Amino acid sequence: MKWAGVLSIFSLICFLNTSFAQQPEEKTKSLEEEFQKALEQAPSAPGPTPQQPGPASPQPGTQTGSPPLGTGGSTATGLSRAFNPAISINGLFLGSYTSWEPGAEAEVRPGKEITTGVHIQEVEAQFSAFVDPYLRADVILALPEGKGVEVEEGYISTLNIPSVILRIGKLHDPFGKHNLLHTHQFPFIDPPLINERIFGEEGLTEIGVDVSYLLKLPWFSEVRLDLLNGDNEVLFNSPKGSDLAYLAHFKNLWDLSDATTLELGESYAVGKNEFEEISQAAGVDLTLKWRPPQRALYRAFIWQTEYLFAKKDPADQTFDKVGGLYTLVQYQFARRWWIQGRYDLLGIPEAEGEGKTYRVSSLLAFVPTEFSAFRVQYNYLKPEDEEGIHQVLAQVNFTIGSHPAHQY
């Protein structure tokens, strides 16, 4: 199976190289000319020349600040910023309360890790730029809880290959819907129980190669195949470096009307765990989105449901097999206001000795602009044979800089 996966990825890479080489010469020449033109537009001379007495006074109505990124303006120091990456920083500040007071030996399971206090949930910095006409690079550095710096994502993507994108590096792997999101993109302040149970707090984020291919169908249909290093601490993490993991994701999206889309996805991942035995995970997700074009700023509705299942051989302290789902709705009832609800169920099937756990959540969000949001969330968490836990979360979410658009 491992060699079959390696051969499949190798074949795809060969196919990409062939496709790259077979691009029409005119298109390649055009890309090179555009890139050369951008290079020529980047001024190399710092400041005014002796024949130029200096910059003229700004005309009324003209911008007096620094030129926009990517326009090729020089600075007083003579350093061109024409090829600087787009930079953005996102901050998440969190206030939280929980009615659960764990004892010294209490086991903290998904949903229980929330503590009472005021915290830095995460700070994230993103750098994005086109390397040349053929590659784009993205680097996302994260400071979870404001402590330490880690590379959350760092990868290059190919450009201008018809129907195909090749990504190499570390990225959020395309398993279902939620796993693709950064913390500030979560629909709710905390992640679904089943995602945290199967993949851990960091989700399935691996170093590897990702190939996506857009099928030629009347609707949007995409296949993604991944070759991963297999070091997820819960599901894989084989001591042998040669034990890789493999992932496949199939996504279809239909336009039901001008306002409504329906998305269906299926995911599967397999690899070796710390016992050098097989671990597997599978999932299915369904998303309905509605946004009327005439009132796109004021009304929207999203219903998203995801079921995940994982199995480990042999069973260990994490689980033998476990499954669960979440379903959520988000409704925008005014230009800057959203109200949301979510239901989590962990334990279909139950992990040995754990029983079922369910959680009900509600959230109210005030979103002044795409760069800031204020959200308040309430959770009622009920593990089997334990008292229910009440949790209240309040989050401030802000972004500065040039932030790329999120995935649809």
XYZ file of C-alpha atoms in Angstrom:
408
model
C 0.000 0.000 0.000
C 2.825 2.391 0.905
C 4.611 1.812 -2.403
C 1.367 2.125 -4.309
C 0.802 5.517 -2.679
C 4.350 6.645 -3.416
C 4.033 5.555 -7.045
C 0.722 7.400 -7.359
C 2.199 10.643 -6.049
C 5.305 10.189 -8.217
C 3.108 9.661 -11.267
C 1.171 12.820 -10.501
C 4.347 14.850 -10.076
C 5.647 13.499 -13.415
C 2.322 14.443 -14.969
C 2.632 17.947 -13.557
C 6.156 18.321 -14.873
C 4.966 17.178 -18.278
C 2.040 19.585 -18.164
C 4.349 22.377 -17.120
C 6.673 21.644 -20.014
C 3.828 21.410 -22.504
C 2.342 24.811 -21.817
C 1.950 26.843 -24.972
C 5.100 28.816 -25.669
C 3.064 31.978 -26.101
C 1.642 31.706 -22.571
C 5.033 31.029 -21.013
C 6.550 33.924 -22.941
C 3.724 36.180 -21.799
C 4.286 35.254 -18.143
C 7.996 35.907 -18.430
C 7.348 39.274 -20.065
C 4.947 40.256 -17.279
C 7.476 39.303 -14.619
C 10.276 41.153 -16.428
C 8.022 44.197 -16.723
C 7.431 44.140 -12.969
C 11.182 43.967 -12.389
C 11.749 46.968 -14.654
C 9.056 48.987 -12.891
C 10.798 48.567 -9.544
C 12.933 51.733 -9.274
C 16.541 51.158 -8.430
C 17.599 54.775 -7.880
C 17.084 55.960 -4.312
C 15.423 59.355 -3.972
C 15.693 62.305 -6.317
C 18.592 62.717 -8.735
C 20.772 65.882 -8.727
C 18.700 67.251 -11.626
C 15.553 66.844 -9.565
C 15.182 69.371 -6.779
C 13.182 66.991 -4.677
C 9.663 65.671 -4.456
C 6.966 68.148 -5.335
C 4.353 69.109 -2.788
C 1.456 66.735 -2.837
C -1.483 67.829 -4.902
C -4.831 68.226 -3.144
C -6.568 64.901 -3.012
C -3.433 62.824 -3.617
C -2.182 60.166 -1.227
C 0.736 61.345 0.867
C 1.554 58.108 2.635
C 3.650 55.188 1.491
C 2.722 53.654 -1.853
C 0.647 50.472 -1.737
C 2.491 47.200 -1.541
C 3.432 45.819 -4.870
C 3.396 49.133 -6.736
C 7.155 49.400 -6.803
C 7.684 52.679 -4.951
C 11.119 53.478 -3.510
C 11.589 54.896 -0.026
C 13.721 57.611 1.543
C 16.221 54.904 2.456
C 16.451 53.794 -1.136
C 15.121 50.309 -0.393
C 12.466 49.186 -2.830
C 9.416 47.428 -1.382
C 8.181 46.273 -4.756
C 8.657 42.609 -3.933
C 7.876 42.606 -0.220
C 5.345 39.932 0.765
C 1.862 40.885 1.855
C 1.932 40.801 5.658
C -0.929 40.446 8.111
C -1.178 39.839 11.845
C -4.182 38.363 13.600
C -4.778 38.469 17.339
C -7.276 36.545 19.473
C -7.932 37.622 23.053
C -10.149 35.440 25.189
C -12.005 35.711 28.465
C -13.475 32.459 29.761
C -15.426 30.921 32.653
C -16.100 27.264 33.454
C -18.065 25.665 36.267
C -15.750 22.620 36.213
C -13.045 22.519 38.873
C -10.737 19.594 38.064
C -8.984 17.683 40.781
C -5.262 17.018 40.714
C -5.688 13.710 38.873
C -8.635 14.644 36.692
C -8.373 13.639 33.040
C -8.823 16.619 30.722
C -10.723 15.450 27.656
C -11.864 17.513 24.651
C -14.182 20.307 25.747
C -12.916 20.366 29.336
C -9.622 22.192 28.718
C -11.231 25.632 29.066
C -10.128 27.408 32.253
C -11.459 30.507 33.991
C -9.412 33.649 33.301
C -8.263 36.091 30.638
C -5.921 34.726 27.983
C -4.149 35.364 24.709
C -5.748 32.625 22.634
C -3.367 33.007 19.695
C -1.385 35.530 17.669
C -0.699 34.691 14.045
C 1.454 36.367 11.377
C 1.050 35.582 7.687
C 3.442 36.360 4.830
C 2.326 35.780 1.231
C 3.988 36.612 -2.089
C 4.471 35.435 -5.642
C 7.940 33.936 -5.960
C 7.870 34.275 -9.757
C 5.260 33.703 -12.496
C 5.155 30.015 -11.600
C 5.138 29.830 -7.772
C 3.438 31.437 -4.798
C 4.690 31.150 -1.208
C 2.716 31.358 2.062
C 4.205 31.281 5.561
C 2.033 31.453 8.697
C 3.734 31.754 12.081
C 1.636 31.181 15.211
C 2.112 32.025 18.894
C -0.415 29.776 20.701
C -1.422 31.436 23.976
C 1.268 34.028 23.218
C 4.044 31.548 24.072
C 6.711 30.406 21.655
C 6.703 30.605 17.884
C 5.805 27.718 15.612
C 5.369 27.332 11.877
C 1.665 26.640 11.514
C 1.876 26.561 7.736
C 4.674 27.134 5.237
C 4.360 26.002 1.644
C 4.717 26.901 -2.012
C 1.941 26.509 -4.587
C 2.212 26.188 -8.336
C 0.484 28.688 -10.631
C -0.843 28.566 -14.170
C -1.051 24.788 -14.529
C -4.518 24.106 -15.936
C -6.803 22.332 -13.410
C -3.894 21.354 -11.126
C -2.317 22.908 -8.023
C 0.724 21.341 -6.385
C 1.545 22.397 -2.810
C 4.750 21.403 -1.038
C 5.473 22.113 2.619
C 3.507 22.149 5.854
C -0.196 22.919 5.628
C -3.600 22.178 7.109
C -4.463 18.928 5.405
C -7.741 18.689 3.459
C -9.578 16.333 5.803
C -13.210 17.522 6.008
C -14.205 21.147 6.530
C -13.050 22.221 9.977
C -9.501 20.870 9.760
C -8.676 23.404 7.024
C -9.344 26.402 9.278
C -7.002 28.578 11.296
C -8.116 29.419 14.846
C -9.410 32.883 13.909
C -11.565 31.298 11.173
C -13.382 28.866 13.491
C -17.184 29.284 13.252
C -17.212 28.959 17.059
C -14.524 30.022 19.512
C -13.555 26.411 20.291
C -13.155 23.447 17.884
C -15.642 20.572 17.486
C -15.177 17.760 20.026
C -14.633 15.017 17.442
C -11.872 16.930 15.573
C -9.944 17.505 18.790
C -10.440 13.873 19.883
C -9.087 12.337 16.667
C -6.352 14.790 15.621
C -5.460 16.627 18.864
C -5.486 20.366 19.596
C -3.418 21.270 16.530
C -5.545 19.282 14.083
C -4.105 17.319 11.178
C -1.284 19.625 10.038
C 1.560 17.752 8.383
C 4.605 18.267 6.195
C 4.081 16.708 2.796
C 2.960 17.059 -0.800
C -0.592 17.994 -1.768
C -1.961 17.666 -5.295
C -5.402 19.004 -6.182
C -7.058 18.339 -9.512
C -10.186 20.056 -10.774
C -12.339 17.542 -12.623
C -13.992 18.663 -15.848
C -17.624 18.351 -14.799
C -20.605 20.725 -15.072
C -20.216 21.523 -11.352
C -17.193 22.218 -9.127
C -15.525 18.871 -8.424
C -12.055 18.546 -6.909
C -9.833 15.622 -5.901
C -6.914 16.141 -3.510
C -4.241 13.534 -2.798
C -1.649 14.002 -0.068
C 1.593 12.271 0.830
C 2.275 13.134 4.493
C 5.148 12.724 6.903
C 2.772 10.951 9.313
C 3.734 12.624 12.601
C 0.306 13.497 14.033
C 0.721 12.781 17.751
C -2.679 11.086 18.200
C -3.319 9.154 15.012
C 0.049 8.370 13.395
C 3.497 9.168 14.842
C 5.374 6.014 13.801
C 8.973 5.816 15.115
C 10.145 4.923 11.588
C 10.695 7.876 9.324
C 9.874 5.736 6.302
C 6.305 5.167 7.557
C 4.402 7.835 5.680
C 0.683 8.626 5.774
C -1.700 9.054 2.854
C -4.811 11.182 2.490
C -7.536 11.569 -0.127
C -10.309 14.160 -0.239
C -13.133 14.422 -2.765
C -15.202 17.608 -2.860
C -18.242 18.522 -4.946
C -20.122 21.819 -4.944
C -23.369 22.604 -6.736
C -25.107 25.935 -7.380
C -28.730 25.273 -6.435
C -29.703 28.868 -7.290
C -28.126 32.323 -7.512
C -28.226 32.462 -3.715
C -27.699 28.851 -2.625
C -24.859 26.320 -2.868
C -24.553 22.759 -1.573
C -21.181 21.132 -0.843
C -20.478 17.452 -0.162
C -17.042 16.131 0.817
C -15.519 12.763 1.700
C -12.118 12.200 3.320
C -9.882 9.231 4.155
C -6.433 9.004 5.760
C -4.257 5.997 6.626
C -0.797 5.547 8.118
C 1.297 3.806 10.771
C 0.976 4.699 14.461
C 3.498 4.537 17.332
C 3.086 0.720 17.456
C 3.880 0.518 13.719
C 0.351 -0.694 13.109
C -2.368 0.828 10.963
C -4.401 3.886 11.966
C -7.271 5.039 9.791
C -9.664 7.979 9.732
C -12.667 8.701 7.510
C -15.152 11.520 7.325
C -18.034 13.049 5.410
C -19.202 16.672 5.436
C -22.235 18.516 4.086
C -22.570 22.318 3.843
C -25.496 24.451 2.664
C -24.911 28.181 2.128
C -27.476 30.859 1.303
C -26.764 34.534 0.599
C -29.330 36.479 -1.487
C -27.515 38.695 -4.035
C -29.917 41.616 -3.484
C -29.190 41.685 0.278
C -25.734 40.133 0.392
C -24.524 42.575 3.049
C -27.421 41.894 5.414
C -28.564 38.290 5.176
C -26.795 34.927 5.069
C -27.374 31.410 6.349
C -24.942 28.483 6.695
C -25.731 24.932 7.806
C -22.723 22.643 8.160
C -22.538 19.034 9.401
C -19.520 16.769 9.660
C -19.066 13.168 10.845
C -15.610 11.703 11.581
C -14.483 8.208 12.548
C -11.032 6.859 13.482
C -9.598 3.443 14.382
C -6.212 2.447 15.842
C -4.584 -0.986 15.949
C -3.845 -1.924 18.645
C -5.919 0.173 21.049
C -3.903 2.443 23.335
C -4.575 5.117 25.932
C -6.016 7.429 23.284
C -8.703 5.152 21.768
C -9.372 1.933 19.881
C -12.112 3.399 17.742
C -14.172 6.533 18.111
C -16.631 8.529 16.057
C -18.636 11.699 16.411
C -20.340 14.564 14.648
C -21.174 18.216 14.929
C -23.857 20.227 13.198
C -23.997 24.028 13.264
C -26.064 26.869 11.863
C -25.000 30.498 11.348
C -27.543 33.211 10.548
C -26.736 36.829 9.707
C -29.776 38.900 10.739
C -28.270 42.394 10.283
C -25.284 43.917 8.526
C -22.932 43.416 11.481
C -24.698 40.777 13.564
C -24.709 36.972 13.517
C -26.414 34.419 15.755
C -25.270 30.797 15.777
C -25.977 27.382 17.290
C -24.027 24.104 17.423
C -24.578 20.536 18.634
C -21.634 18.153 19.261
C -21.933 14.422 19.900
C -18.815 12.399 20.701
C -19.083 8.604 20.997
C -20.761 7.127 17.898
C -19.171 4.637 18.294
C -17.869 5.106 21.820
C -14.198 4.740 22.674
C -13.639 1.963 25.183
C -14.363 3.140 28.741
C -15.423 6.677 27.765
C -19.145 6.721 27.049
C -20.864 9.468 25.103
C -20.376 13.211 25.515
C -22.606 15.889 24.044
C -22.329 19.679 23.959
C -24.803 22.425 23.063
C -23.415 25.860 22.097
C -24.856 29.251 21.181
C -22.970 32.329 19.953
C -23.693 35.998 19.268
C -21.221 37.891 17.057
C -20.806 41.602 16.349
C -18.663 42.015 13.213
C -18.013 45.709 12.439
C -15.761 44.910 9.462
C -13.856 41.965 8.004
C -10.913 43.051 10.188
C -12.553 42.748 13.615
C -15.176 40.730 15.483
C -16.501 40.512 19.036
C -18.086 37.172 19.980
C -19.756 35.749 23.087
C -20.403 32.005 23.362
C -22.137 29.718 25.866
C -21.497 25.948 26.107
C -23.298 23.238 28.053
C -21.021 20.172 28.102
C -22.369 16.835 29.398
C -20.031 13.834 29.642
C -21.757 10.529 30.378
C -22.141 9.763 34.113
C -20.821 13.233 35.074
C -22.419 16.518 36.016
C -23.033 19.025 33.255
C -20.469 21.811 32.786
C -21.344 25.433 32.014
C -18.828 27.513 30.023
C -18.873 31.149 28.864
C -16.346 32.488 26.343
C -15.825 36.056 25.115
C -13.411 36.693 22.245
C -11.927 39.745 20.509
C -10.643 38.963 17.025
C -8.680 41.534 15.005
C -6.519 41.575 11.887
C -4.089 44.216 10.663
C -2.296 44.286 7.343
C -3.092 42.731 4.011
C -5.064 39.605 4.763
C -5.788 37.197 1.906
C -9.338 36.044 1.308
C -10.448 32.905 3.094
C -11.464 29.751 1.287
C -15.132 29.481 0.318
